[in-house]
Short mmCIF file of C-alpha atoms in Angstrom, two decimals:
data_model
loop_
_atom_site.label_atom_id
_atom_site.label_comp_id
_atom_site.label_asym_id
_atom_site.label_seq_id
_atom_site.Cartn_x
_atom_site.Cartn_y
_atom_site.Cartn_z
CA MET A 28 -29.07 -2.19 41.39
CA LEU A 29 -32.86 -2.68 41.55
CA LEU A 30 -34.22 -6.05 40.43
CA GLN A 31 -37.48 -6.47 38.58
CA ARG A 32 -39.85 -9.43 38.51
CA ASN A 33 -41.58 -10.57 35.36
CA LYS A 34 -45.08 -12.06 35.17
CA LEU A 35 -43.76 -15.53 36.04
CA GLY A 36 -42.11 -14.24 39.18
CA SER A 37 -38.51 -14.77 38.09
CA VAL A 38 -35.98 -12.08 38.80
CA ARG A 39 -34.24 -10.36 35.89
CA PRO A 40 -31.83 -7.40 35.85
CA PRO A 41 -33.04 -4.13 34.37
CA LYS A 42 -32.06 -3.31 30.78
CA ARG A 43 -28.93 -1.24 30.44
CA CYS A 44 -29.16 1.83 28.26
CA ARG A 45 -26.76 2.19 25.36
CA SER A 46 -24.71 4.81 27.18
CA ASP A 47 -23.93 2.30 29.93
CA MET A 48 -22.46 -0.21 27.50
CA ASP A 49 -18.86 -0.19 26.41
CA THR A 50 -18.60 1.02 22.84
CA THR A 51 -15.41 -0.93 22.24
CA SER A 52 -14.57 -4.31 23.69
CA THR A 53 -10.84 -4.89 23.50
CA SER A 54 -10.61 -7.97 25.72
CA ASP A 55 -10.68 -10.33 22.74
CA ILE A 56 -8.34 -8.34 20.45
CA VAL A 57 -4.74 -9.48 20.10
CA ILE A 58 -2.25 -7.48 18.03
CA ILE A 59 0.95 -9.24 17.02
CA ASN A 60 3.66 -8.35 14.54
CA GLY A 61 6.68 -9.71 12.78
CA ASN A 62 10.07 -8.12 12.25
CA SER A 63 9.14 -5.89 9.31
CA HIS A 64 7.86 -2.80 11.15
CA PRO A 65 7.59 -3.20 14.95
CA ASP A 66 7.43 0.57 15.50
CA LEU A 67 4.22 0.87 13.49
CA ALA A 68 2.68 -2.08 15.36
CA ASN A 69 3.50 -0.46 18.71
CA MET A 70 2.02 2.86 17.60
CA VAL A 71 -1.22 1.20 16.46
CA ALA A 72 -1.51 -0.78 19.70
CA GLU A 73 -0.85 2.35 21.76
CA ARG A 74 -3.53 4.32 19.90
CA MET A 75 -6.03 1.54 20.65
CA GLY A 76 -5.03 1.35 24.30
CA LEU A 77 -3.77 -2.21 23.91
CA LYS A 78 -0.60 -4.06 24.69
CA ASN A 79 1.23 -5.70 21.84
CA GLY A 80 0.68 -9.46 22.06
CA GLY A 81 3.49 -11.80 22.92
CA CYS A 82 4.88 -13.15 19.65
CA SER A 83 8.51 -13.96 18.92
CA VAL A 84 9.65 -14.33 15.31
CA PHE A 85 13.25 -15.30 14.70
CA HIS A 86 15.39 -17.22 12.21
CA LYS A 87 17.49 -20.30 12.76
CA SER A 88 21.02 -20.66 11.48
CA ASN A 89 19.69 -22.24 8.29
CA ARG A 90 17.38 -19.20 7.79
CA GLU A 91 14.19 -21.09 8.63
CA THR A 92 11.56 -18.90 10.30
CA ILE A 93 10.38 -19.80 13.80
CA VAL A 94 7.23 -18.28 15.34
CA GLU A 95 6.39 -18.60 19.04
CA ILE A 96 3.13 -17.11 20.41
CA SER A 97 3.27 -16.86 24.18
CA ASP A 98 -0.30 -15.64 24.83
CA SER A 99 -3.48 -17.63 24.25
CA VAL A 100 -5.31 -16.76 21.02
CA ARG A 101 -8.14 -19.29 21.31
CA GLY A 102 -11.43 -17.68 20.33
CA LYS A 103 -9.88 -14.25 19.87
CA ASP A 104 -9.59 -11.80 16.97
CA ILE A 105 -5.98 -11.63 15.85
CA TYR A 106 -4.54 -8.68 13.94
CA ILE A 107 -1.12 -9.36 12.41
CA ILE A 108 0.73 -6.16 11.45
CA GLN A 109 3.35 -7.03 8.86
CA THR A 110 4.32 -4.78 5.98
CA GLY A 111 6.58 -5.29 2.99
CA THR A 112 10.18 -4.05 3.06
CA LYS A 113 13.33 -4.65 1.05
CA ASP A 114 13.43 -8.09 2.70
CA ALA A 115 10.10 -9.02 1.11
CA ASN A 116 10.51 -12.80 1.04
CA ASN A 117 11.21 -13.06 4.77
CA ASN A 118 8.34 -10.66 5.46
CA ILE A 119 5.94 -12.91 3.56
CA MET A 120 7.10 -16.13 5.24
CA GLU A 121 6.83 -14.55 8.68
CA LEU A 122 3.27 -13.43 7.92
CA LEU A 123 2.21 -16.83 6.57
CA ILE A 124 3.69 -18.74 9.51
CA MET A 125 2.18 -16.36 12.08
CA ALA A 126 -1.24 -16.68 10.43
CA TYR A 127 -1.00 -20.48 10.32
CA ALA A 128 0.13 -20.61 13.95
CA CYS A 129 -2.95 -18.61 14.98
CA LYS A 130 -5.19 -20.78 12.79
CA THR A 131 -3.97 -24.00 14.38
CA SER A 132 -4.39 -22.39 17.83
CA SER A 133 -8.15 -21.93 17.23
CA ALA A 134 -8.20 -18.16 16.74
CA ARG A 135 -11.68 -16.85 15.88
CA SER A 136 -10.49 -14.55 13.07
CA ILE A 137 -7.09 -13.60 11.68
CA VAL A 138 -6.77 -10.22 9.99
CA GLY A 139 -3.60 -9.41 8.10
CA VAL A 140 -2.69 -5.71 8.35
CA ILE A 141 -0.30 -5.25 5.43
CA PRO A 142 0.18 -1.52 4.76
CA TYR A 143 2.44 -2.23 1.77
CA LEU A 144 1.63 -5.47 -0.03
CA PRO A 145 4.81 -7.04 -1.44
CA TYR A 146 4.88 -8.06 -5.12
CA SER A 147 1.95 -5.73 -5.83
CA LYS A 148 3.71 -4.41 -8.94
CA GLN A 149 3.83 -7.94 -10.37
CA CYS A 150 0.09 -7.99 -11.04
CA LYS A 151 0.32 -8.34 -14.83
CA MET A 152 1.71 -11.00 -17.14
CA ARG A 153 5.15 -10.10 -18.44
CA LYS A 154 6.87 -12.22 -21.08
CA ARG A 155 6.59 -15.86 -20.01
CA GLY A 156 6.47 -15.06 -16.32
CA CYS A 157 3.46 -15.22 -14.06
CA ILE A 158 1.16 -13.01 -12.01
CA VAL A 159 2.93 -13.22 -8.66
CA SER A 160 0.29 -11.18 -6.82
CA LYS A 161 -2.26 -13.91 -7.54
CA LEU A 162 0.06 -16.58 -6.12
CA LEU A 163 0.68 -14.49 -3.01
CA ALA A 164 -3.06 -13.98 -2.51
CA LYS A 165 -3.69 -17.73 -2.62
CA MET A 166 -0.91 -18.39 -0.13
CA MET A 167 -2.33 -15.84 2.29
CA CYS A 168 -5.84 -17.28 2.06
CA THR A 169 -4.51 -20.81 2.58
CA SER A 170 -2.45 -19.80 5.63
CA GLY A 171 -5.60 -18.86 7.54
CA LEU A 172 -6.07 -15.13 7.02
CA THR A 173 -9.75 -14.19 7.02
CA HIS A 174 -9.42 -10.49 6.16
CA ILE A 175 -6.81 -8.15 4.69
CA ILE A 176 -6.20 -4.48 5.48
CA THR A 177 -3.79 -2.79 3.11
CA MET A 178 -3.14 0.68 1.74
CA ASP A 179 -2.91 2.13 -1.78
CA LEU A 180 -2.48 -1.02 -3.82
CA HIS A 181 -0.52 -0.54 -7.02
CA GLN A 182 -3.63 -1.65 -8.93
CA LYS A 183 -7.11 -1.86 -7.36
CA GLU A 184 -7.78 -5.04 -9.35
CA ILE A 185 -5.42 -6.93 -7.02
CA GLN A 186 -8.32 -7.12 -4.56
CA GLY A 187 -9.97 -9.59 -6.92
CA PHE A 188 -7.09 -12.05 -6.46
CA PHE A 189 -8.17 -12.71 -2.86
CA ASP A 190 -10.99 -15.03 -1.77
CA ILE A 191 -11.35 -13.02 1.45
CA PRO A 192 -12.42 -9.40 2.09
CA VAL A 193 -9.77 -6.77 1.32
CA ASP A 194 -9.97 -3.19 2.60
CA ASN A 195 -7.73 -0.94 0.51
CA LEU A 196 -7.24 2.17 2.64
CA ARG A 197 -6.23 5.54 1.20
CA ALA A 198 -3.36 7.76 2.32
CA SER A 199 -4.43 10.65 0.10
CA PRO A 200 -6.18 12.62 2.92
CA PHE A 201 -2.90 12.74 4.86
CA LEU A 202 -0.91 13.80 1.80
CA LEU A 203 -3.47 16.43 0.84
CA GLN A 204 -3.37 17.82 4.37
CA TYR A 205 0.41 18.00 4.19
CA ILE A 206 0.23 19.98 0.95
CA GLN A 207 -2.22 22.47 2.44
CA GLU A 208 -0.41 22.92 5.75
CA SER A 209 3.28 22.40 5.04
CA ILE A 210 3.93 23.70 1.51
CA PRO A 211 4.11 27.51 1.53
CA ASP A 212 1.99 29.18 -1.16
CA TYR A 213 0.62 25.83 -2.33
CA ARG A 214 -2.00 27.72 -4.35
CA ASN A 215 0.81 28.47 -6.79
CA SER A 216 1.40 24.76 -7.34
CA VAL A 217 0.72 22.34 -10.15
CA ILE A 218 0.20 18.59 -9.69
CA VAL A 219 2.52 16.59 -11.95
CA ALA A 220 2.16 13.03 -13.22
CA ARG A 221 5.62 11.71 -14.09
CA ASN A 222 4.07 9.43 -16.74
CA PRO A 223 0.59 9.02 -18.27
CA GLY A 224 -0.06 5.99 -16.05
CA VAL A 225 -0.20 8.20 -12.95
CA ALA A 226 -2.44 10.80 -14.61
CA LYS A 227 -5.64 9.58 -12.91
CA LYS A 228 -4.14 9.81 -9.43
CA ALA A 229 -2.61 13.21 -10.19
CA ASN A 230 -5.91 14.47 -11.61
CA SER A 231 -7.70 13.42 -8.41
CA TYR A 232 -5.24 15.45 -6.31
CA ALA A 233 -5.57 18.44 -8.66
CA GLU A 234 -9.38 18.42 -8.45
CA ARG A 235 -9.39 18.26 -4.66
CA LEU A 236 -6.87 21.09 -4.32
CA ARG A 237 -8.31 23.15 -7.21
CA LEU A 238 -4.90 23.19 -8.88
CA GLY A 239 -3.60 22.72 -12.40
CA LEU A 240 -2.36 19.43 -13.85
CA ALA A 241 0.75 18.62 -15.87
CA VAL A 242 1.77 15.29 -17.39
CA ILE A 243 5.26 14.27 -18.45
CA HIS A 244 4.95 12.36 -21.70
CA GLY A 245 7.52 10.25 -23.53
CA GLU A 246 9.09 8.50 -20.55
CA GLN A 247 9.85 4.83 -21.00
CA LYS A 248 7.25 2.76 -19.16
CA GLU A 249 7.68 -0.73 -17.80
CA ALA A 250 5.01 -2.62 -19.64
CA GLU A 251 4.91 -5.93 -21.43
CA SER A 252 3.83 -4.17 -24.60
CA ASP A 253 7.16 -2.31 -24.68
CA GLU A 254 9.22 -5.47 -24.61
CA VAL A 255 9.94 -7.97 -27.38
CA ASP A 256 9.66 -11.62 -26.48
CA GLY A 257 8.91 -14.93 -28.12
CA ARG A 258 5.15 -14.48 -28.03
CA TYR A 259 5.41 -12.04 -30.92
CA SER A 260 7.82 -14.14 -32.98
CA PRO A 261 6.64 -16.13 -36.05
CA PRO A 262 6.05 -19.88 -35.65
CA PRO A 263 9.07 -22.05 -36.45
CA THR A 264 9.18 -23.78 -39.82
CA SER A 265 9.75 -27.49 -40.10
CA SER A 266 10.41 -29.82 -43.00
CA ARG A 267 7.74 -32.19 -41.69
CA THR A 268 5.09 -29.59 -40.98
CA ARG A 269 3.79 -27.26 -43.60
CA THR A 270 3.10 -23.85 -42.11
CA THR A 271 1.63 -20.71 -43.55
CA SER A 272 3.93 -17.75 -43.99
CA VAL A 273 3.42 -15.10 -41.35
CA SER A 274 3.30 -12.43 -44.00
CA VAL A 275 0.13 -13.97 -45.43
CA GLY A 276 -2.98 -12.55 -43.76
CA VAL A 277 -1.35 -11.64 -40.43
CA PRO A 278 -0.37 -7.95 -40.15
CA GLU A 279 2.89 -7.19 -38.42
CA HIS A 280 3.04 -5.07 -35.30
CA PRO A 281 4.42 -1.62 -36.09
CA ILE A 282 7.53 -0.70 -34.16
CA LYS A 283 6.89 1.69 -31.29
CA VAL A 284 8.73 4.99 -31.47
CA LYS A 285 8.70 6.91 -28.20
CA PRO A 286 8.18 10.66 -28.61
CA PRO A 287 10.75 13.02 -27.10
CA LEU A 288 10.29 13.77 -23.42
CA THR A 289 7.82 16.65 -23.13
CA ILE A 290 5.63 18.26 -20.48
CA VAL A 291 1.94 18.70 -21.22
CA GLY A 292 0.97 21.67 -19.06
CA ASP A 293 2.47 24.88 -17.69
CA VAL A 294 4.95 24.62 -14.80
CA SER A 295 6.82 27.89 -15.31
CA GLY A 296 7.16 29.82 -12.04
CA LYS A 297 5.12 27.22 -10.14
CA ILE A 298 5.72 24.64 -7.43
CA ALA A 299 5.68 21.19 -9.03
CA ILE A 300 4.23 18.40 -6.88
CA MET A 301 4.72 14.88 -8.24
CA VAL A 302 2.42 12.23 -6.76
CA ASP A 303 2.70 8.44 -6.93
CA ASP A 304 1.94 5.34 -4.88
CA LEU A 305 5.50 4.00 -4.50
CA ILE A 306 9.03 5.41 -4.54
CA ASP A 307 11.66 2.73 -5.01
CA ASP A 308 13.88 3.25 -8.02
CA VAL A 309 14.23 7.04 -8.07
CA GLN A 310 15.97 7.54 -11.40
CA ALA A 311 12.67 8.43 -13.12
CA PHE A 312 11.82 10.95 -10.39
CA VAL A 313 15.27 12.55 -10.59
CA ALA A 314 15.04 12.87 -14.39
CA ALA A 315 11.54 14.32 -14.13
CA ALA A 316 12.70 16.88 -11.55
CA GLU A 317 15.52 18.00 -13.83
CA MET A 318 13.07 18.49 -16.67
CA LEU A 319 10.64 20.41 -14.47
CA LYS A 320 13.39 22.74 -13.28
CA ASP A 321 14.54 23.26 -16.90
CA ASN A 322 10.97 24.30 -17.76
CA GLY A 323 10.83 26.95 -15.03
CA ALA A 324 9.50 25.16 -11.94
CA CYS A 325 10.71 26.97 -8.83
CA LYS A 326 10.44 23.97 -6.49
CA VAL A 327 9.85 20.23 -6.89
CA TYR A 328 8.12 18.05 -4.31
CA VAL A 329 7.53 14.30 -4.49
CA LEU A 330 4.65 12.76 -2.51
CA ALA A 331 4.01 9.03 -2.29
CA THR A 332 2.36 6.55 0.04
CA HIS A 333 5.12 3.95 0.20
CA GLY A 334 8.79 4.88 0.47
CA LEU A 335 10.75 1.71 -0.23
CA LEU A 336 13.87 3.62 -1.37
CA SER A 337 16.03 0.63 -2.21
CA SER A 338 19.72 0.51 -3.09
CA ASP A 339 21.34 3.97 -3.32
CA ALA A 340 18.05 5.84 -3.70
CA PRO A 341 18.71 8.13 -0.68
CA ARG A 342 22.02 9.27 -2.13
CA GLN A 343 20.46 9.98 -5.53
CA LEU A 344 17.67 11.98 -3.91
CA GLU A 345 20.12 13.96 -1.81
CA GLU A 346 22.09 14.95 -4.91
CA SER A 347 19.01 15.60 -7.08
CA LEU A 348 17.08 18.80 -7.76
CA ILE A 349 14.12 17.53 -5.74
CA ASP A 350 13.49 19.85 -2.79
CA GLU A 351 11.46 17.49 -0.58
CA ILE A 352 10.25 13.87 -0.56
CA VAL A 353 7.16 13.10 1.53
CA VAL A 354 6.16 9.50 2.30
CA THR A 355 4.09 7.76 4.95
CA ASN A 356 5.39 5.29 7.53
CA THR A 357 3.86 2.22 5.87
CA ILE A 358 7.47 1.11 5.32
CA PRO A 359 10.30 1.78 7.81
CA HIS A 360 12.84 4.20 6.35
CA GLU A 361 14.71 5.63 9.31
CA ILE A 362 18.09 4.61 7.90
CA GLN A 363 17.25 6.27 4.58
CA LYS A 364 16.36 9.50 6.39
CA LEU A 365 19.82 9.59 7.93
CA GLN A 366 21.29 9.50 4.42
CA CYS A 367 18.89 12.06 2.92
CA HIS A 368 17.59 14.99 4.95
CA LYS A 369 14.97 15.79 2.28
CA ILE A 370 12.76 12.82 3.30
CA LYS A 371 9.76 13.71 5.48
CA THR A 372 7.42 11.18 7.13
CA ILE A 373 3.67 11.27 7.69
CA ASP A 374 2.23 9.02 10.40
CA ILE A 375 -0.78 6.95 9.26
CA SER A 376 -1.07 4.72 12.35
CA ILE A 377 -4.31 6.47 13.37
CA LEU A 378 -5.96 5.33 10.13
CA ILE A 379 -4.93 1.71 10.66
CA ALA A 380 -6.08 1.80 14.29
CA GLU A 381 -9.48 3.18 13.26
CA ALA A 382 -9.84 0.50 10.57
CA ILE A 383 -9.10 -2.23 13.12
CA ARG A 384 -11.59 -0.74 15.58
CA ARG A 385 -14.35 -0.56 12.99
CA ILE A 386 -13.78 -4.10 11.76
CA HIS A 387 -13.74 -5.47 15.30
CA ASN A 388 -16.95 -3.63 16.23
CA LYS A 389 -18.57 -4.61 12.92
CA GLU A 390 -19.02 -0.98 11.97
CA SER A 391 -19.17 0.42 8.46
CA MET A 392 -15.87 1.21 6.76
CA SER A 393 -17.48 3.70 4.38
CA TYR A 394 -16.45 6.66 6.56
CA LEU A 395 -12.79 5.93 5.82
CA PHE A 396 -13.52 6.03 2.08
CA ARG A 397 -15.72 9.14 2.09
CA ASN A 398 -15.20 11.41 -0.92
CA VAL A 399 -12.82 8.89 -2.48
CA THR A 400 -13.32 8.53 -6.23
CA LEU A 401 -12.39 5.68 -8.52
CA GLU A 402 -9.35 7.58 -9.72
CA ASP A 403 -7.64 7.41 -6.32
#
């Protein structure tokens, strides 16, 4: 290498052109994982050309969680891959303890890669409960996490619970590609929302695929407005306290009467594709499939990002009229696939690996959200 002298006579190396520099420096990246989804962590590390960091997470006889990190994390960027499963409480404690262990070991940054965020459905006040997602966000920020990577939150507003950056990735490009490549004659399909709450997501899929839209109306929804609790009861009367009658000046809430289950849209002779963000309790999907078949749908597909499939969901799906269930591998479901041959899996590890690479290299994340609308 030729050396050049400046005006003061000191020797300095020539400038290296951009093509000579490494575009990705992986020497200071450490990927570790808990017990929730080790296969996904290994796939992400393999795609990035890295070796999974040495981290042991186990439980004592009294069920306390122990974390041991064998490799040095001082001054490095740590990426903890830990998703939510049916064992959500242990998943959360493992994540918090791993993050705190890295924080106390002087890690430069600690990014939590949580494809499925547990308790994301508890993001609204119900009865006299609490907003658990807000509590979980505070615990994660306190443990030492400096960034969150997740996928298809149940509600986008959950990002506001965190005091740290949150990247909410989208699995819709993978699901759209599956529809176009793996569903025969998908042009004869109609996108179905199993309740009005999923209509925005279903409409986004329908617009991208240039397909029709159908909405199932009249299904019972889990919302605090549908439940009767003490907040709507009249104040108690007391002999010592004079209270105003509730009937004076305060109108009563009219009783809700759900309409009969109906389908808004034409599904006769078409392939019905139901889309959602999570499949856990499948009774609503099974009932919707029966109604679609009764109204002339030739096939019924269910596409979702997260396949939790708790309890006896695989058995119910196997016995249902649903022809195929497509989910991503944000949650491990290999045992469920043995019980139900209709379940198909889409690998999204390449998206997580690309998100990690862009964050580490301080590149823009906008490419991963290109052509994504607010309805997604």
